[in-house]
Tab-separated table of C-alpha atoms in Angstrom:
chain	number	residue	atom	x	y	z
A	143	MET	CA	-86.729	23.545	6.085
A	144	GLU	CA	-88.413	20.223	6.902
A	145	ILE	CA	-87.764	16.792	5.423
A	146	GLN	CA	-90.972	14.796	5.152
A	147	PRO	CA	-90.580	11.168	6.278
A	148	SER	CA	-90.634	8.711	3.412
A	149	ALA	CA	-92.360	5.351	3.419
A	150	ASN	CA	-89.599	3.958	1.281
A	151	LYS	CA	-86.094	4.034	2.697
A	152	GLU	CA	-84.523	4.440	-0.742
A	153	ASN	CA	-86.779	7.371	-1.565
A	154	GLY	CA	-85.773	8.957	1.730
A	155	ILE	CA	-82.117	8.708	0.790
A	156	HIS	CA	-82.826	10.372	-2.558
A	157	GLU	CA	-84.672	13.172	-0.779
A	158	LEU	CA	-81.712	13.726	1.521
A	159	LEU	CA	-79.301	13.839	-1.413
A	160	SER	CA	-81.583	16.286	-3.222
A	161	LEU	CA	-81.712	18.489	-0.127
A	162	ALA	CA	-77.921	18.344	0.157
A	163	ASP	CA	-77.578	19.477	-3.449
A	164	GLN	CA	-79.890	22.404	-2.746
A	165	LEU	CA	-77.936	23.427	0.325
A	166	SER	CA	-74.657	23.244	-1.567
A	167	SER	CA	-75.899	25.360	-4.452
A	168	SER	CA	-74.486	28.837	-4.817
A	169	THR	CA	-78.012	30.318	-4.874
A	170	VAL	CA	-78.827	29.065	-1.378
A	171	ARG	CA	-75.434	30.143	-0.045
A	172	ASP	CA	-75.901	33.598	-1.530
A	173	LYS	CA	-79.356	33.845	0.058
A	174	ILE	CA	-77.913	32.892	3.461
A	175	VAL	CA	-75.187	35.552	3.188
A	176	GLU	CA	-77.737	38.078	1.974
A	177	GLN	CA	-80.018	37.384	4.954
A	178	LEU	CA	-77.079	37.619	7.367
A	179	TYR	CA	-76.168	41.078	6.079
A	180	LYS	CA	-79.833	42.110	6.065
A	181	LYS	CA	-80.340	41.077	9.687
A	182	SER	CA	-77.048	42.701	10.697
A	183	ASN	CA	-78.170	45.986	9.155
A	184	GLU	CA	-81.506	45.767	10.992
A	185	PHE	CA	-79.729	45.236	14.328
A	186	ILE	CA	-77.362	48.118	13.601
A	187	LYS	CA	-80.256	50.455	12.804
A	188	GLU	CA	-81.995	49.494	16.077
A	189	GLY	CA	-78.983	49.757	18.374
A	190	VAL	CA	-76.535	52.172	16.751
A	191	VAL	CA	-76.989	55.863	16.054
A	192	PHE	CA	-74.619	57.512	13.611
A	193	THR	CA	-74.528	60.674	11.569
A	194	ARG	CA	-74.194	60.429	7.811
A	195	THR	CA	-71.788	62.976	6.428
A	196	LYS	CA	-71.890	64.554	3.000
A	197	HIS	CA	-68.907	62.375	2.093
A	198	ASP	CA	-70.888	59.223	2.970
A	199	GLN	CA	-73.808	60.387	0.882
A	200	ARG	CA	-71.506	61.138	-2.060
A	201	THR	CA	-69.900	57.687	-1.763
A	202	GLU	CA	-73.295	55.991	-1.819
A	203	LYS	CA	-74.383	57.958	-4.883
A	204	LEU	CA	-71.159	57.147	-6.744
A	205	ASP	CA	-71.381	53.461	-5.786
A	206	ALA	CA	-74.930	53.350	-7.111
A	207	ILE	CA	-73.412	54.239	-10.499
A	208	PHE	CA	-69.997	52.517	-10.488
A	209	THR	CA	-71.284	49.214	-9.065
A	210	SER	CA	-74.589	49.255	-10.922
A	211	PRO	CA	-75.432	46.056	-12.853
A	212	ILE	CA	-76.441	48.321	-15.741
A	213	PHE	CA	-73.784	51.054	-15.757
A	214	GLY	CA	-70.905	49.336	-13.959
A	215	PHE	CA	-69.474	47.376	-16.899
A	216	PRO	CA	-69.855	50.114	-19.562
A	217	ILE	CA	-68.035	52.535	-17.241
A	218	MET	CA	-65.252	49.967	-16.782
A	219	LEU	CA	-64.840	49.670	-20.559
A	220	ILE	CA	-64.814	53.454	-20.980
A	221	MET	CA	-62.178	53.824	-18.245
A	222	LEU	CA	-60.061	51.109	-19.884
A	223	GLY	CA	-60.408	52.768	-23.271
A	224	VAL	CA	-59.416	56.181	-21.911
A	225	ILE	CA	-56.284	54.742	-20.291
A	226	PHE	CA	-55.284	52.979	-23.511
A	227	TYR	CA	-55.992	56.060	-25.611
A	228	LEU	CA	-53.836	58.256	-23.388
A	229	THR	CA	-51.089	55.626	-23.483
A	230	ILE	CA	-51.184	55.193	-27.273
A	231	ALA	CA	-51.590	58.861	-28.212
A	232	GLY	CA	-49.117	60.106	-25.633
A	233	ALA	CA	-46.321	57.576	-26.202
A	234	ASN	CA	-45.691	58.106	-29.937
A	235	VAL	CA	-43.685	61.328	-29.776
A	236	PRO	CA	-41.500	60.394	-26.743
A	237	SER	CA	-40.760	56.998	-28.306
A	238	SER	CA	-39.580	58.631	-31.541
A	239	MET	CA	-37.461	61.133	-29.612
A	240	LEU	CA	-35.825	58.372	-27.564
A	241	ALA	CA	-35.166	56.298	-30.699
A	242	SER	CA	-33.488	59.305	-32.368
A	243	PHE	CA	-31.446	60.007	-29.244
A	244	PHE	CA	-30.175	56.432	-29.009
A	245	GLY	CA	-29.431	56.442	-32.741
A	246	TRP	CA	-27.344	59.587	-32.261
A	247	ILE	CA	-25.372	57.908	-29.466
A	248	GLU	CA	-24.886	54.801	-31.614
A	249	GLY	CA	-23.177	56.894	-34.281
A	250	TYR	CA	-20.557	58.010	-31.771
A	251	LEU	CA	-20.130	54.468	-30.421
A	252	THR	CA	-19.478	53.219	-33.942
A	253	LEU	CA	-16.974	56.047	-34.463
A	254	ILE	CA	-15.131	55.026	-31.289
A	255	PHE	CA	-14.909	51.393	-32.407
A	256	THR	CA	-13.677	52.495	-35.842
A	257	THR	CA	-11.040	54.812	-34.329
A	258	LEU	CA	-9.766	52.002	-32.098
A	259	ASN	CA	-9.665	49.574	-35.053
A	260	ALA	CA	-11.794	47.156	-33.048
A	261	PRO	CA	-12.705	43.843	-34.706
A	262	GLU	CA	-15.932	43.899	-36.696
A	263	TRP	CA	-17.394	41.031	-34.664
A	264	LEU	CA	-16.823	42.962	-31.414
A	265	HIS	CA	-18.654	45.975	-32.825
A	266	GLY	CA	-21.450	43.669	-33.974
A	267	VAL	CA	-21.902	41.986	-30.600
A	268	LEU	CA	-21.642	45.075	-28.411
A	269	VAL	CA	-23.243	47.774	-30.580
A	270	LEU	CA	-25.459	46.075	-33.171
A	271	GLY	CA	-26.575	43.349	-30.781
A	272	LEU	CA	-26.314	44.481	-27.142
A	273	TYR	CA	-26.770	48.250	-27.527
A	274	ARG	CA	-29.466	48.225	-30.195
A	275	GLY	CA	-31.484	45.535	-28.445
A	276	THR	CA	-31.376	47.406	-25.156
A	277	SER	CA	-32.109	50.825	-26.677
A	278	TRP	CA	-35.078	49.439	-28.612
A	279	VAL	CA	-36.619	48.067	-25.417
A	280	ILE	CA	-36.175	51.410	-23.656
A	281	SER	CA	-37.589	53.396	-26.593
A	282	VAL	CA	-40.640	51.180	-26.981
A	283	MET	CA	-41.390	50.442	-23.322
A	284	LEU	CA	-40.535	53.509	-21.255
A	285	PRO	CA	-43.013	56.083	-22.702
A	286	PRO	CA	-46.090	53.787	-22.507
A	287	MET	CA	-45.177	52.676	-18.987
A	288	ALA	CA	-44.627	56.250	-17.856
A	289	ILE	CA	-48.241	56.972	-18.880
A	290	PHE	CA	-50.003	53.684	-18.168
A	291	PHE	CA	-48.776	52.939	-14.648
A	292	PRO	CA	-49.421	56.407	-13.134
A	293	THR	CA	-52.881	56.586	-14.760
A	294	PHE	CA	-53.795	53.165	-13.443
A	295	ALA	CA	-52.387	54.069	-10.025
A	296	LEU	CA	-54.538	57.214	-9.884
A	297	LEU	CA	-57.677	55.088	-10.336
A	298	GLU	CA	-56.468	52.839	-7.522
A	299	ASN	CA	-55.699	55.827	-5.323
A	300	TYR	CA	-59.154	57.270	-5.976
A	301	GLY	CA	-60.774	54.026	-4.806
A	302	TYR	CA	-62.204	52.844	-8.115
A	303	LEU	CA	-60.325	49.530	-8.524
A	304	PRO	CA	-62.087	47.840	-5.556
A	305	ARG	CA	-65.361	48.658	-7.354
A	306	VAL	CA	-64.006	46.863	-10.425
A	307	ALA	CA	-63.332	43.804	-8.258
A	308	PHE	CA	-66.866	44.035	-6.883
A	309	ASN	CA	-68.344	44.095	-10.391
A	310	MET	CA	-66.126	41.293	-11.682
A	311	ASP	CA	-66.929	39.052	-8.709
A	312	ARG	CA	-70.297	38.221	-10.250
A	313	LEU	CA	-68.658	36.950	-13.437
A	314	PHE	CA	-65.834	35.066	-11.752
A	315	LYS	CA	-68.286	33.291	-9.462
A	316	THR	CA	-70.256	31.984	-12.457
A	317	VAL	CA	-67.117	30.305	-13.865
A	318	GLY	CA	-66.085	28.788	-10.530
A	319	ALA	CA	-63.359	31.327	-9.720
A	320	HIS	CA	-62.867	33.949	-7.014
A	321	GLY	CA	-63.661	37.651	-7.208
A	322	LYS	CA	-60.157	38.577	-6.044
A	323	GLN	CA	-58.885	37.168	-9.326
A	324	SER	CA	-59.971	40.458	-10.889
A	325	LEU	CA	-57.331	42.209	-8.769
A	326	THR	CA	-54.595	39.837	-9.952
A	327	MET	CA	-55.866	40.352	-13.499
A	328	ALA	CA	-55.525	44.127	-13.114
A	329	MET	CA	-51.976	43.626	-11.824
A	330	GLY	CA	-51.269	41.546	-14.949
A	331	PHE	CA	-51.749	44.597	-17.163
A	332	GLY	CA	-48.440	45.798	-15.779
A	333	CYS	CA	-46.544	42.534	-15.269
A	334	ASN	CA	-47.787	38.940	-15.287
A	335	ALA	CA	-44.881	37.856	-13.087
A	336	ALA	CA	-45.940	40.298	-10.373
A	337	ALA	CA	-49.582	39.253	-10.839
A	338	VAL	CA	-48.695	35.627	-10.165
A	339	MET	CA	-47.156	36.666	-6.847
A	340	SER	CA	-50.222	38.793	-6.041
A	341	SER	CA	-52.404	35.661	-6.265
A	342	ARG	CA	-51.434	35.046	-2.624
A	343	ILE	CA	-54.378	37.286	-1.667
A	344	ILE	CA	-56.684	34.402	-2.682
A	345	GLU	CA	-57.060	32.064	0.298
A	346	SER	CA	-58.383	28.998	-1.558
A	347	PRO	CA	-55.548	26.927	-3.156
A	348	ARG	CA	-57.883	25.842	-5.963
A	349	GLU	CA	-58.960	29.368	-6.846
A	350	ARG	CA	-55.404	30.648	-6.474
A	351	MET	CA	-54.301	28.066	-9.054
A	352	LEU	CA	-57.059	29.231	-11.414
A	353	ALA	CA	-55.778	32.804	-11.117
A	354	ILE	CA	-52.196	31.695	-11.786
A	355	LEU	CA	-53.019	29.554	-14.822
A	356	THR	CA	-55.175	32.212	-16.513
A	357	ASN	CA	-53.338	35.432	-15.711
A	358	ASN	CA	-51.237	35.197	-18.855
A	359	PHE	CA	-54.303	35.988	-20.991
A	360	VAL	CA	-54.060	39.592	-19.779
A	361	PRO	CA	-51.465	41.443	-21.905
A	362	CYS	CA	-48.527	42.596	-19.818
A	363	ASN	CA	-46.490	45.714	-20.470
A	364	GLY	CA	-43.987	43.745	-22.542
A	365	ARG	CA	-46.700	42.985	-25.100
A	366	TRP	CA	-48.198	46.477	-25.294
A	367	GLY	CA	-45.509	47.651	-27.729
A	368	THR	CA	-46.202	44.823	-30.177
A	369	LEU	CA	-49.985	45.174	-29.905
A	370	ILE	CA	-49.979	48.948	-30.321
A	371	VAL	CA	-47.558	48.962	-33.273
A	372	LEU	CA	-49.390	46.208	-35.183
A	373	ALA	CA	-52.841	47.647	-34.461
A	374	SER	CA	-51.685	51.030	-35.725
A	375	LEU	CA	-50.002	49.642	-38.855
A	376	PHE	CA	-52.578	47.112	-40.018
A	377	MET	CA	-55.897	47.699	-38.227
A	378	ALA	CA	-55.914	51.510	-38.388
A	379	ALA	CA	-53.994	51.855	-41.660
A	380	GLY	CA	-56.634	53.981	-43.391
A	381	PHE	CA	-56.821	56.639	-40.676
A	382	THR	CA	-54.647	59.568	-39.595
A	383	GLY	CA	-54.229	61.838	-36.583
A	384	GLY	CA	-56.548	61.486	-33.622
A	385	MET	CA	-58.851	59.128	-35.514
A	386	LYS	CA	-55.979	56.689	-35.998
A	387	SER	CA	-55.282	56.701	-32.254
A	388	LEU	CA	-58.992	56.176	-31.584
A	389	VAL	CA	-59.232	53.186	-33.955
A	390	THR	CA	-56.021	51.719	-32.549
A	391	THR	CA	-57.443	52.103	-29.042
A	392	SER	CA	-60.669	50.345	-30.077
A	393	VAL	CA	-58.695	47.430	-31.519
A	394	ILE	CA	-56.565	47.140	-28.374
A	395	VAL	CA	-59.669	47.207	-26.161
A	396	GLY	CA	-61.162	44.457	-28.336
A	397	ILE	CA	-57.998	42.364	-27.983
A	398	VAL	CA	-58.049	42.834	-24.196
A	399	LEU	CA	-61.740	41.861	-24.005
A	400	PHE	CA	-60.991	38.743	-26.046
A	401	GLY	CA	-58.257	37.841	-23.557
A	402	ILE	CA	-60.711	38.322	-20.672
A	403	ILE	CA	-63.263	36.084	-22.417
A	404	ILE	CA	-60.584	33.399	-22.813
A	405	THR	CA	-59.788	33.828	-19.098
A	406	PHE	CA	-63.407	33.127	-18.159
A	407	LEU	CA	-63.666	30.199	-20.579
A	408	VAL	CA	-60.471	28.507	-19.359
A	409	SER	CA	-61.420	29.148	-15.720
A	410	TRP	CA	-64.808	27.524	-16.317
A	411	VAL	CA	-63.298	24.469	-18.041
A	412	LEU	CA	-60.647	23.993	-15.345
A	413	SER	CA	-63.215	24.422	-12.539
A	414	LYS	CA	-65.254	21.608	-14.117
A	415	THR	CA	-62.283	19.279	-14.739
A	416	ALA	CA	-58.806	19.426	-13.196
A	417	LEU	CA	-59.687	22.034	-10.538
A	418	LYS	CA	-63.191	21.046	-9.476
A	419	GLY	CA	-64.689	22.806	-6.509
A	420	VAL	CA	-67.190	25.306	-5.205
A	421	PRO	CA	-66.221	29.006	-5.343
A	422	THR	CA	-65.710	30.556	-1.931
A	423	HIS	CA	-67.421	33.772	-0.880
A	424	TYR	CA	-65.782	37.105	-1.435
A	425	THR	CA	-66.582	39.740	1.185
A	426	LEU	CA	-65.103	43.070	0.169
A	427	GLU	CA	-65.341	46.256	2.189
A	428	LEU	CA	-65.385	49.088	-0.300
A	429	PRO	CA	-63.120	51.947	0.801
A	430	PRO	CA	-64.373	55.520	0.598
A	431	TYR	CA	-63.552	57.622	-2.436
A	432	ARG	CA	-60.683	59.970	-1.826
A	433	LYS	CA	-58.904	62.681	-3.705
A	434	PRO	CA	-55.856	61.164	-5.447
A	435	LYS	CA	-52.415	62.400	-4.473
A	436	PHE	CA	-51.306	63.205	-7.997
A	437	VAL	CA	-47.648	64.042	-7.391
A	438	ASP	CA	-46.934	61.196	-4.951
A	439	THR	CA	-48.848	58.647	-7.026
A	440	VAL	CA	-47.249	59.599	-10.333
A	441	ILE	CA	-43.722	59.642	-8.928
A	442	ARG	CA	-44.188	56.358	-7.046
A	443	SER	CA	-45.669	54.583	-10.061
A	444	SER	CA	-43.065	55.956	-12.457
A	445	LEU	CA	-40.104	55.109	-10.281
A	446	THR	CA	-41.098	51.877	-8.560
A	447	LYS	CA	-43.214	50.177	-11.224
A	448	SER	CA	-41.995	51.589	-14.535
A	449	LEU	CA	-38.306	51.512	-13.729
A	450	SER	CA	-38.422	48.086	-12.065
A	451	VAL	CA	-40.139	46.512	-15.085
A	452	LEU	CA	-37.780	48.337	-17.436
A	453	ASN	CA	-34.785	47.142	-15.436
A	454	ARG	CA	-35.934	43.543	-15.773
A	455	ALA	CA	-36.513	43.969	-19.502
A	456	ILE	CA	-33.045	45.430	-20.075
A	457	LYS	CA	-31.401	42.576	-18.187
A	458	VAL	CA	-33.131	40.127	-20.514
A	459	ALA	CA	-32.846	42.152	-23.724
A	460	ALA	CA	-29.092	42.574	-23.465
A	461	PRO	CA	-28.119	38.869	-23.649
A	462	ALA	CA	-30.954	38.156	-26.107
A	463	GLY	CA	-29.598	40.819	-28.454
A	464	ILE	CA	-26.164	39.227	-28.327
A	465	LEU	CA	-27.622	35.744	-28.909
A	466	THR	CA	-29.596	36.959	-31.921
A	467	TRP	CA	-26.541	38.569	-33.470
A	468	VAL	CA	-24.493	35.400	-32.965
A	469	LEU	CA	-27.191	33.157	-34.508
A	470	ALA	CA	-27.523	35.487	-37.484
A	471	ASN	CA	-23.777	35.626	-38.146
A	472	ILE	CA	-22.628	32.021	-37.685
A	473	GLN	CA	-22.957	30.033	-40.905
A	474	LEU	CA	-23.777	26.349	-41.287
A	475	GLY	CA	-23.004	25.658	-44.908
A	476	ASP	CA	-24.142	28.738	-46.824
A	477	THR	CA	-26.961	29.588	-44.403
A	478	SER	CA	-26.917	31.157	-40.939
A	479	ILE	CA	-28.134	29.235	-37.904
A	480	LEU	CA	-30.963	31.737	-37.608
A	481	LEU	CA	-32.240	30.960	-41.112
A	482	HIS	CA	-31.984	27.207	-40.449
A	483	ILE	CA	-34.332	27.719	-37.487
A	484	VAL	CA	-36.649	29.893	-39.587
A	485	ASN	CA	-36.853	27.351	-42.424
A	486	PHE	CA	-37.674	24.593	-39.935
A	487	LEU	CA	-40.484	26.614	-38.317
A	488	ASP	CA	-41.933	28.148	-41.488
A	489	PRO	CA	-44.431	25.361	-42.422
A	490	LEU	CA	-45.998	25.532	-38.956
A	491	GLY	CA	-46.027	29.328	-39.046
A	492	GLN	CA	-47.745	29.447	-42.444
A	493	THR	CA	-50.451	27.080	-41.179
A	494	ILE	CA	-51.500	29.535	-38.464
A	495	GLY	CA	-51.226	32.669	-40.608
A	496	LEU	CA	-47.724	33.620	-39.484
A	497	ASP	CA	-44.273	32.530	-40.735
A	498	GLY	CA	-41.012	31.003	-39.512
A	499	PHE	CA	-39.457	34.370	-38.686
A	500	ILE	CA	-42.317	35.256	-36.324
A	501	LEU	CA	-42.174	31.906	-34.487
A	502	MET	CA	-38.385	32.236	-34.255
A	503	ALA	CA	-38.787	35.688	-32.689
A	504	PHE	CA	-41.228	34.329	-30.095
A	505	LEU	CA	-38.856	31.463	-29.251
A	506	ILE	CA	-35.845	33.718	-28.722
A	507	GLY	CA	-38.134	36.204	-26.971
A	508	LEU	CA	-39.138	33.656	-24.310
A	509	PRO	CA	-37.150	35.488	-21.593
A	510	ALA	CA	-39.115	38.728	-22.213
A	511	ASN	CA	-41.908	39.698	-24.605
A	512	GLU	CA	-40.369	43.137	-25.121
A	513	ILE	CA	-37.679	41.818	-27.470
A	514	VAL	CA	-39.923	39.878	-29.885
A	515	LEU	CA	-40.415	42.761	-32.332
A	516	PRO	CA	-36.757	43.861	-32.649
A	517	ILE	CA	-35.641	40.233	-33.085
A	518	LEU	CA	-38.255	39.814	-35.817
A	519	LEU	CA	-36.968	42.905	-37.630
A	520	MET	CA	-33.412	41.645	-37.492
A	521	GLY	CA	-34.459	38.308	-38.944
A	522	TYR	CA	-36.348	39.909	-41.835
A	523	LEU	CA	-33.528	42.250	-42.783
A	524	SER	CA	-30.947	39.432	-42.520
A	525	THR	CA	-28.227	41.889	-41.612
A	526	GLY	CA	-27.166	40.239	-38.397
A	527	ALA	CA	-28.061	43.349	-36.427
A	528	LEU	CA	-31.063	44.732	-34.618
A	529	ILE	CA	-31.879	47.322	-37.260
A	530	ASP	CA	-32.876	50.814	-36.257
A	531	VAL	CA	-35.652	52.232	-38.444
A	532	ASP	CA	-36.501	55.877	-38.933
A	533	GLY	CA	-40.225	55.635	-38.298
A	534	ILE	CA	-43.238	53.403	-37.907
A	535	GLU	CA	-43.971	53.485	-41.656
A	536	ASP	CA	-40.553	51.933	-42.288
A	537	LEU	CA	-41.707	49.013	-40.162
A	538	LYS	CA	-44.772	48.551	-42.350
A	539	HIS	CA	-42.694	48.495	-45.536
A	540	ILE	CA	-40.455	45.823	-44.023
A	541	PHE	CA	-43.458	43.707	-43.065
A	542	LEU	CA	-45.190	44.115	-46.438
A	543	ASN	CA	-41.988	43.227	-48.286
A	544	ASN	CA	-41.925	39.966	-46.345
A	545	GLY	CA	-45.450	38.960	-47.336
A	546	TRP	CA	-47.493	40.362	-44.456
A	547	THR	CA	-51.223	41.005	-44.797
A	548	TRP	CA	-53.816	42.229	-42.319
A	549	LEU	CA	-54.282	38.548	-41.363
A	550	THR	CA	-50.601	38.296	-40.382
A	551	GLY	CA	-50.903	41.396	-38.232
A	552	LEU	CA	-54.106	40.190	-36.557
A	553	ASN	CA	-52.814	36.681	-35.856
A	554	MET	CA	-49.508	37.951	-34.497
A	555	MET	CA	-51.447	40.193	-32.116
A	556	LEU	CA	-53.580	37.231	-31.002
A	557	PHE	CA	-50.566	34.937	-30.699
A	558	SER	CA	-48.769	37.587	-28.637
A	559	LEU	CA	-51.841	37.885	-26.396
A	560	LEU	CA	-52.401	34.159	-25.861
A	561	HIS	CA	-49.011	32.431	-26.046
A	562	TYR	CA	-46.904	31.057	-23.181
A	563	PRO	CA	-45.791	33.276	-20.272
A	564	CYS	CA	-42.364	34.888	-20.327
A	565	GLY	CA	-39.441	33.257	-18.551
A	566	THR	CA	-39.746	35.411	-15.428
A	567	THR	CA	-43.445	34.576	-15.067
A	568	LEU	CA	-42.749	30.845	-15.462
A	569	VAL	CA	-40.111	31.029	-12.719
A	570	ASN	CA	-42.587	32.812	-10.438
A	571	ILE	CA	-45.257	30.210	-11.184
A	572	TRP	CA	-42.867	27.462	-10.146
A	573	LYS	CA	-41.953	29.355	-6.955
A	574	GLU	CA	-45.609	29.924	-6.052
A	575	THR	CA	-46.883	26.424	-6.873
A	576	LYS	CA	-43.749	24.368	-6.051
A	577	SER	CA	-44.971	22.097	-8.834
A	578	LEU	CA	-43.305	21.290	-12.153
A	579	LYS	CA	-46.625	19.799	-13.271
A	580	TRP	CA	-48.570	23.054	-12.934
A	581	THR	CA	-45.663	25.093	-14.313
A	582	PHE	CA	-45.711	22.823	-17.367
A	583	TRP	CA	-49.464	23.268	-17.800
A	584	SER	CA	-49.164	27.034	-17.359
A	585	PHE	CA	-46.939	26.882	-20.454
A	586	MET	CA	-48.962	24.368	-22.467
A	587	ILE	CA	-52.519	25.682	-21.920
A	588	PRO	CA	-51.979	29.202	-23.345
A	589	THR	CA	-49.662	27.914	-26.074
A	590	GLY	CA	-52.230	25.367	-27.233
A	591	ILE	CA	-54.968	28.010	-27.229
A	592	ALA	CA	-52.742	30.440	-29.170
A	593	PHE	CA	-52.116	27.871	-31.912
A	594	LEU	CA	-55.767	26.789	-32.000
A	595	VAL	CA	-57.216	30.326	-32.257
A	596	THR	CA	-54.759	31.513	-34.924
A	597	PHE	CA	-55.202	28.263	-36.902
A	598	ILE	CA	-58.994	28.616	-36.959
A	599	ILE	CA	-58.848	32.282	-37.974
A	600	ALA	CA	-56.237	31.675	-40.679
A	601	GLN	CA	-58.126	28.767	-42.222
A	602	PHE	CA	-61.463	30.605	-42.090
A	603	VAL	CA	-60.086	33.791	-43.682
A	604	ARG	CA	-58.355	31.817	-46.427
A	605	PHE	CA	-61.459	29.715	-47.048
A	606	MET	CA	-63.530	32.890	-47.447
A	607	GLY	CA	-60.914	34.289	-49.832
A	608	TRP	CA	-60.389	37.482	-47.843
A	609	VAL	CA	-56.597	37.444	-48.304
C-alpha cells in the first residue's frame, strides 16, 4: 500500500491518520489473518504429504454443518432447547419424590422434638427453618442438576462446545468482546461463580473484565428452579402433559436468549465507554469429534459438578432458613420484622410489577439464588416457617391469593435473570479483579438493568390494560 506525497503538509498528515485508521480496523486485521492462513495452507500443500482418513472427512463434513453461518446458530438453539426440555420434563417426578421423602422425615423429627418436650422456638429454628430450607434446596436443585450437567458434559466430550465458541466469536467480536467469552458464558449455565474464575482463559485484561461483568446475565443453576416453576405455572398454564413441558421449554429458551442479548448490549456499551479497546484475535483449533464416554462423563458431572454446587447451596440455605424464621417470629410492636421490611419495600416492588415480599426474598436470598422461592413462600404464608406444599398447583394458589398475575410471574423471571450476582459470585469477582470498584459495578449494572426492564414492561402492560 503506497502513500502518495501531498503538496500540503496538513493534507499529508490527514492522509496518514486515515491510513492508520484503515490499518487498525478489524476488517483489515481479519484480511491479514485470513491471508496468513491461506498462504500457510498453500505451503503445506506444496511441502507436506498426508493421508486423509475417514474420520478427518467426517469431521470436515460435520464442521460444514455445525459451524455454518446458516445452520450453526439454529442448531445451537435446538441443542439448547433439547437440554432444557430433558431437564424440565425429567426433573418433575424426582423433585416430587424427594419433597415427599423429606416431608416424611420431617414428621419424625417433629415427633422427636415433641417427645423430648423441646421448646417451640428450638423446633422452629432447627426444623421449620434449617431443615425445611435445606430440604427445599435439595428437592428443587438436585434433579435438574443431575440431568443438566451430564447432558452438557456429553456435548463437551463429543467436541461440540468448541464449535459453539467458534460460532459465537463472530458476534462477540462485533460488540468489542472476545470469542472465549462464549466458553465462560457456557460455564455460567452451571455456576456464575465458577464462570468468573474461568475468565482467566481470556488473555486481555479488558476483555476478561467484559466477561466478568456480563456473565451474570446467563442464568445459573440456582435460578433454574425459579424460572422453571414460574414458566410452568404462569406461561404454560393452559397446557398439560408433554405440551406443557414443551411450552415451558420455549419460554425458558426465550428468557435465556434475552439474557444473551443483554450480554451483547452491555458488552458493546462498555467496550465503547469504560472499557474501550480493540478486540484481540481468537485462534481456536477445533478438536476432532469423538465418541462420548457416557458412564465416565455422567458420573464425573454428577459427582463433581452437581454435588459441589449443591454443597455450596446447602451451606448458604441453612443459615438463611434460620434467619428467615427469626425475622418472621420476632415482633416489633404488633408486626414481625419481616413484615416491616416487606411494607417498606412494597411501593418499589409494585412499581416494577412485583411486590415487597418478592424484593424481600431477593434481599435475603443474596447469598444464594436457590433460596429465593422458599423464602418468598414463607413470607406469603406468614407462618414463620418455610412451608412445605404438596404440589406445584398449591404454589399457584398461594401466588394467586397474594395478587399475582401473569405479569408478576414474567417480571419475577426477568428480575431473577438480570439482578445482582449471588454472594459467592461477588466474592469471586473481587478475588479475580482485586478491585472494589469493579465488584461494586458488577452489582450495580445488572441490578439497574433488572429494575429498568421490569419497570418498562410493567408500565407498558398496565398502560395497555392487559392486566
